[in-house]
PDB file of C-alpha atoms in Angstrom:
ATOM      1  CA  MET A   1     -93.228   7.653 -54.954  1.00 79.00           C
ATOM      2  CA  ASN A   2     -90.767   9.485 -57.202  1.00 79.00           C
ATOM      3  CA  LYS A   3     -91.014  12.704 -55.191  1.00 83.00           C
ATOM      4  CA  PHE A   4     -90.677  10.752 -51.950  1.00 90.00           C
ATOM      5  CA  LEU A   5     -87.462   9.082 -53.123  1.00 88.00           C
ATOM      6  CA  ASN A   6     -85.954  12.348 -54.370  1.00 88.00           C
ATOM      7  CA  VAL A   7     -86.808  14.146 -51.132  1.00 90.00           C
ATOM      8  CA  THR A   8     -85.466  11.214 -49.101  1.00 91.00           C
ATOM      9  CA  VAL A   9     -82.162  11.296 -50.978  1.00 91.00           C
ATOM     10  CA  GLY A  10     -81.971  15.054 -50.474  1.00 91.00           C
ATOM     11  CA  GLY A  11     -82.803  14.739 -46.786  1.00 92.00           C
ATOM     12  CA  LEU A  12     -80.208  12.028 -46.237  1.00 93.00           C
ATOM     13  CA  GLY A  13     -77.635  14.128 -48.082  1.00 91.00           C
ATOM     14  CA  PHE A  14     -78.534  17.113 -45.917  1.00 93.00           C
ATOM     15  CA  LEU A  15     -78.084  14.968 -42.782  1.00 92.00           C
ATOM     16  CA  TYR A  16     -74.706  13.874 -44.138  1.00 90.00           C
ATOM     17  CA  VAL A  17     -73.688  17.527 -44.560  1.00 89.00           C
ATOM     18  CA  LEU A  18     -74.845  18.316 -41.008  1.00 90.00           C
ATOM     19  CA  ASN A  19     -72.870  15.375 -39.574  1.00 88.00           C
ATOM     20  CA  ASP A  20     -69.765  16.436 -41.475  1.00 85.00           C
ATOM     21  CA  ALA A  21     -70.129  19.999 -40.219  1.00 86.00           C
ATOM     22  CA  TYR A  22     -70.618  18.710 -36.659  1.00 87.00           C
ATOM     23  CA  PHE A  23     -67.445  16.624 -36.905  1.00 85.00           C
ATOM     24  CA  ARG A  24     -65.442  19.550 -38.263  1.00 85.00           C
ATOM     25  CA  LEU A  25     -66.731  21.835 -35.512  1.00 87.00           C
ATOM     26  CA  LEU A  26     -65.829  19.253 -32.869  1.00 86.00           C
ATOM     27  CA  VAL A  27     -62.293  19.003 -34.223  1.00 85.00           C
ATOM     28  CA  LYS A  28     -61.940  22.800 -34.290  1.00 88.00           C
ATOM     29  CA  PHE A  29     -63.294  23.009 -30.733  1.00 89.00           C
ATOM     30  CA  TYR A  30     -60.743  20.501 -29.456  1.00 87.00           C
ATOM     31  CA  LEU A  31     -57.969  22.232 -31.395  1.00 88.00           C
ATOM     32  CA  HIS A  32     -59.014  25.475 -29.703  1.00 88.00           C
ATOM     33  CA  LYS A  33     -58.862  23.713 -26.328  1.00 86.00           C
ATOM     34  CA  GLY A  34     -55.196  22.902 -26.985  1.00 86.00           C
ATOM     35  CA  TYR A  35     -55.343  19.351 -28.317  1.00 84.00           C
ATOM     36  CA  SER A  36     -53.044  18.358 -31.157  1.00 86.00           C
ATOM     37  CA  SER A  37     -54.761  17.710 -34.493  1.00 83.00           C
ATOM     38  CA  VAL A  38     -54.332  13.938 -34.143  1.00 84.00           C
ATOM     39  CA  ASN A  39     -55.748  13.907 -30.615  1.00 85.00           C
ATOM     40  CA  ALA A  40     -58.563  16.282 -31.559  1.00 82.00           C
ATOM     41  CA  GLU A  41     -59.669  13.951 -34.351  1.00 80.00           C
ATOM     42  CA  LYS A  42     -59.342  10.922 -32.075  1.00 81.00           C
ATOM     43  CA  VAL A  43     -61.547  12.532 -29.408  1.00 81.00           C
ATOM     44  CA  ALA A  44     -64.053  13.682 -32.036  1.00 78.00           C
ATOM     45  CA  ASN A  45     -64.131  10.131 -33.430  1.00 77.00           C
ATOM     46  CA  SER A  46     -65.042   8.783 -29.994  1.00 78.00           C
ATOM     47  CA  THR A  47     -68.535  10.274 -30.424  1.00 73.00           C
ATOM     48  CA  ASN A  48     -69.324   7.444 -32.897  1.00 78.00           C
ATOM     49  CA  ILE A  49     -70.022   9.945 -35.637  1.00 79.00           C
ATOM     50  CA  PHE A  50     -68.421   7.695 -38.227  1.00 78.00           C
ATOM     51  CA  SER A  51     -70.907   4.906 -37.562  1.00 82.00           C
ATOM     52  CA  ILE A  52     -73.679   7.419 -38.231  1.00 85.00           C
ATOM     53  CA  ILE A  53     -71.927   8.563 -41.402  1.00 84.00           C
ATOM     54  CA  ILE A  54     -71.539   4.956 -42.593  1.00 86.00           C
ATOM     55  CA  ILE A  55     -75.243   4.281 -41.993  1.00 90.00           C
ATOM     56  CA  LEU A  56     -76.139   7.511 -43.818  1.00 89.00           C
ATOM     57  CA  THR A  57     -73.875   6.518 -46.714  1.00 89.00           C
ATOM     58  CA  ILE A  58     -75.504   3.105 -47.053  1.00 92.00           C
ATOM     59  CA  LEU A  59     -79.010   4.598 -46.925  1.00 93.00           C
ATOM     60  CA  LEU A  60     -77.993   7.348 -49.337  1.00 91.00           C
ATOM     61  CA  VAL A  61     -76.745   4.826 -51.895  1.00 91.00           C
ATOM     62  CA  ILE A  62     -79.772   2.535 -51.543  1.00 92.00           C
ATOM     63  CA  PHE A  63     -82.348   5.320 -51.804  1.00 92.00           C
ATOM     64  CA  GLY A  64     -80.252   7.087 -54.443  1.00 91.00           C
ATOM     65  CA  VAL A  65     -80.240   4.067 -56.746  1.00 91.00           C
ATOM     66  CA  LEU A  66     -83.986   3.619 -56.227  1.00 92.00           C
ATOM     67  CA  ALA A  67     -84.538   7.313 -56.973  1.00 90.00           C
ATOM     68  CA  VAL A  68     -82.458   7.163 -60.157  1.00 89.00           C
ATOM     69  CA  ILE A  69     -84.436   4.118 -61.329  1.00 90.00           C
ATOM     70  CA  SER A  70     -87.686   5.882 -60.449  1.00 88.00           C
ATOM     71  CA  ASN A  71     -86.598   8.980 -62.340  1.00 84.00           C
ATOM     72  CA  MET A  72     -85.741   6.822 -65.352  1.00 86.00           C
ATOM     73  CA  VAL A  73     -89.241   5.356 -65.291  1.00 85.00           C
ATOM     74  CA  TYR A  74     -90.836   8.820 -65.074  1.00 74.00           C
ATOM     75  CA  PHE A  75     -88.417  10.520 -67.482  1.00 75.00           C
ATOM     76  CA  MET A  76     -91.226  12.393 -69.237  1.00 75.00           C
ATOM     77  CA  LYS A  77     -92.024  14.391 -66.122  1.00 73.00           C
ATOM     78  CA  GLY A  78     -90.468  17.816 -65.664  1.00 72.00           C
ATOM     79  CA  ASN A  79     -86.896  18.396 -64.454  1.00 78.00           C
ATOM     80  CA  PHE A  80     -85.738  14.887 -65.371  1.00 82.00           C
ATOM     81  CA  ILE A  81     -82.069  15.861 -65.797  1.00 84.00           C
ATOM     82  CA  PHE A  82     -82.166  18.042 -62.682  1.00 87.00           C
ATOM     83  CA  LYS A  83     -83.513  15.183 -60.554  1.00 87.00           C
ATOM     84  CA  LEU A  84     -80.826  12.825 -61.839  1.00 87.00           C
ATOM     85  CA  PHE A  85     -78.199  15.473 -61.118  1.00 88.00           C
ATOM     86  CA  LEU A  86     -79.531  15.966 -57.562  1.00 88.00           C
ATOM     87  CA  ASN A  87     -79.420  12.233 -56.872  1.00 89.00           C
ATOM     88  CA  CYS A  88     -75.960  11.723 -58.369  1.00 89.00           C
ATOM     89  CA  VAL A  89     -74.467  14.662 -56.476  1.00 89.00           C
ATOM     90  CA  ALA A  90     -75.958  13.310 -53.245  1.00 90.00           C
ATOM     91  CA  MET A  91     -74.829   9.722 -53.835  1.00 89.00           C
ATOM     92  CA  PHE A  92     -71.239  10.670 -54.677  1.00 86.00           C
ATOM     93  CA  MET A  93     -70.850  13.012 -51.706  1.00 86.00           C
ATOM     94  CA  PRO A  94     -69.567  10.389 -49.218  1.00 83.00           C
ATOM     95  CA  PHE A  95     -67.144   8.953 -51.762  1.00 85.00           C
ATOM     96  CA  LEU A  96     -65.581  12.283 -52.717  1.00 81.00           C
ATOM     97  CA  TYR A  97     -64.843  13.330 -49.148  1.00 75.00           C
ATOM     98  CA  VAL A  98     -61.635  15.275 -48.594  1.00 75.00           C
ATOM     99  CA  ARG A  99     -60.771  17.780 -45.893  1.00 73.00           C
ATOM    100  CA  ASN A 100     -60.508  21.012 -47.807  1.00 76.00           C
ATOM    101  CA  ILE A 101     -62.553  23.998 -48.857  1.00 82.00           C
ATOM    102  CA  TRP A 102     -63.548  22.413 -52.183  1.00 86.00           C
ATOM    103  CA  PHE A 103     -65.527  19.677 -50.484  1.00 85.00           C
ATOM    104  CA  SER A 104     -67.246  22.260 -48.297  1.00 84.00           C
ATOM    105  CA  LEU A 105     -68.212  24.124 -51.459  1.00 89.00           C
ATOM    106  CA  TYR A 106     -69.459  20.838 -52.924  1.00 89.00           C
ATOM    107  CA  GLU A 107     -71.634  20.342 -49.842  1.00 89.00           C
ATOM    108  CA  LEU A 108     -72.982  23.885 -50.114  1.00 91.00           C
ATOM    109  CA  PHE A 109     -73.651  23.296 -53.804  1.00 92.00           C
ATOM    110  CA  PHE A 110     -75.632  20.164 -52.919  1.00 91.00           C
ATOM    111  CA  CYS A 111     -77.630  22.047 -50.279  1.00 92.00           C
ATOM    112  CA  GLY A 112     -78.435  24.734 -52.846  1.00 93.00           C
ATOM    113  CA  ILE A 113     -79.625  22.138 -55.351  1.00 92.00           C
ATOM    114  CA  PHE A 114     -81.781  20.455 -52.715  1.00 92.00           C
ATOM    115  CA  VAL A 115     -83.336  23.755 -51.592  1.00 93.00           C
ATOM    116  CA  TYR A 116     -84.096  24.612 -55.223  1.00 92.00           C
ATOM    117  CA  TYR A 117     -85.732  21.194 -55.698  1.00 89.00           C
ATOM    118  CA  ILE A 118     -87.932  21.688 -52.631  1.00 90.00           C
ATOM    119  CA  TRP A 119     -88.820  25.196 -53.811  1.00 91.00           C
ATOM    120  CA  SER A 120     -89.741  23.895 -57.279  1.00 88.00           C
ATOM    121  CA  LEU A 121     -91.959  21.202 -55.722  1.00 84.00           C
ATOM    122  CA  LYS A 122     -93.756  23.831 -53.665  1.00 86.00           C
ATOM    123  CA  ARG A 123     -94.114  26.124 -56.676  1.00 84.00           C
ATOM    124  CA  ASN A 124     -95.548  23.295 -58.810  1.00 77.00           C
ATOM    125  CA  THR A 125     -97.983  22.355 -56.068  1.00 73.00           C
ATOM    126  CA  LEU A 126     -99.208  25.948 -55.779  1.00 71.00           C
ATOM    127  CA  THR A 127     -99.488  26.277 -59.565  1.00 69.00           C
ATOM    128  CA  ASN A 128    -101.451  23.027 -59.845  1.00 64.00           C
ATOM    129  CA  GLY A 129    -103.735  24.124 -56.995  1.00 62.00           C
ATOM    130  CA  ARG A 130    -104.476  27.439 -58.697  1.00 63.00           C
ATOM    131  CA  HIS A 131    -105.102  25.661 -61.992  1.00 57.00           C
ATOM    132  CA  LEU A 132    -107.594  23.302 -60.341  1.00 56.00           C
ATOM    133  CA  LEU A 133    -109.257  26.202 -58.536  1.00 55.00           C
ATOM    134  CA  SER A 134    -109.723  28.116 -61.783  1.00 61.00           C
ATOM    135  CA  GLN A 135    -111.203  24.995 -63.431  1.00 60.00           C
ATOM    136  CA  ASN A 136    -113.698  24.610 -60.581  1.00 60.00           C
ATOM    137  CA  HIS A 137    -114.830  28.234 -60.939  1.00 59.00           C
ATOM    138  CA  GLY A 138    -115.420  27.667 -64.653  1.00 54.00           C
ATOM    139  CA  ILE A 139    -117.765  24.729 -63.967  1.00 52.00           C
ATOM    140  CA  LYS A 140    -120.211  26.767 -61.895  1.00 49.00           C
TER     141      LYS A 140
END
């Protein structure tokens, strides 16, 4: 359950980053078409992207809190601090939103953390599988 919650928080955060990038690209597209910045944002807002972002924010906070509680219960497992960091970075992302390069770097930082977490899960699964395989060969 702990892995599921951490992956869910990471996935929701990744969807949040994709929605933000989509909104920014829409605004840039309309600016390129000759709209003023106010009108470009108004037209981009008409795609109901903010309702999706609000739903993602609510789900991110709910699953994030559950994941933090789950990580606190299983604090003896590996990467405890890293998992808490992943969840906190993901949960604070919607609340730290600003339109500048620093927030884009924050989003890229989150994506990097999430990719590393997925990679570490895969690596641990492969290591555990090899360990079990070597134990089975020793029994014969």
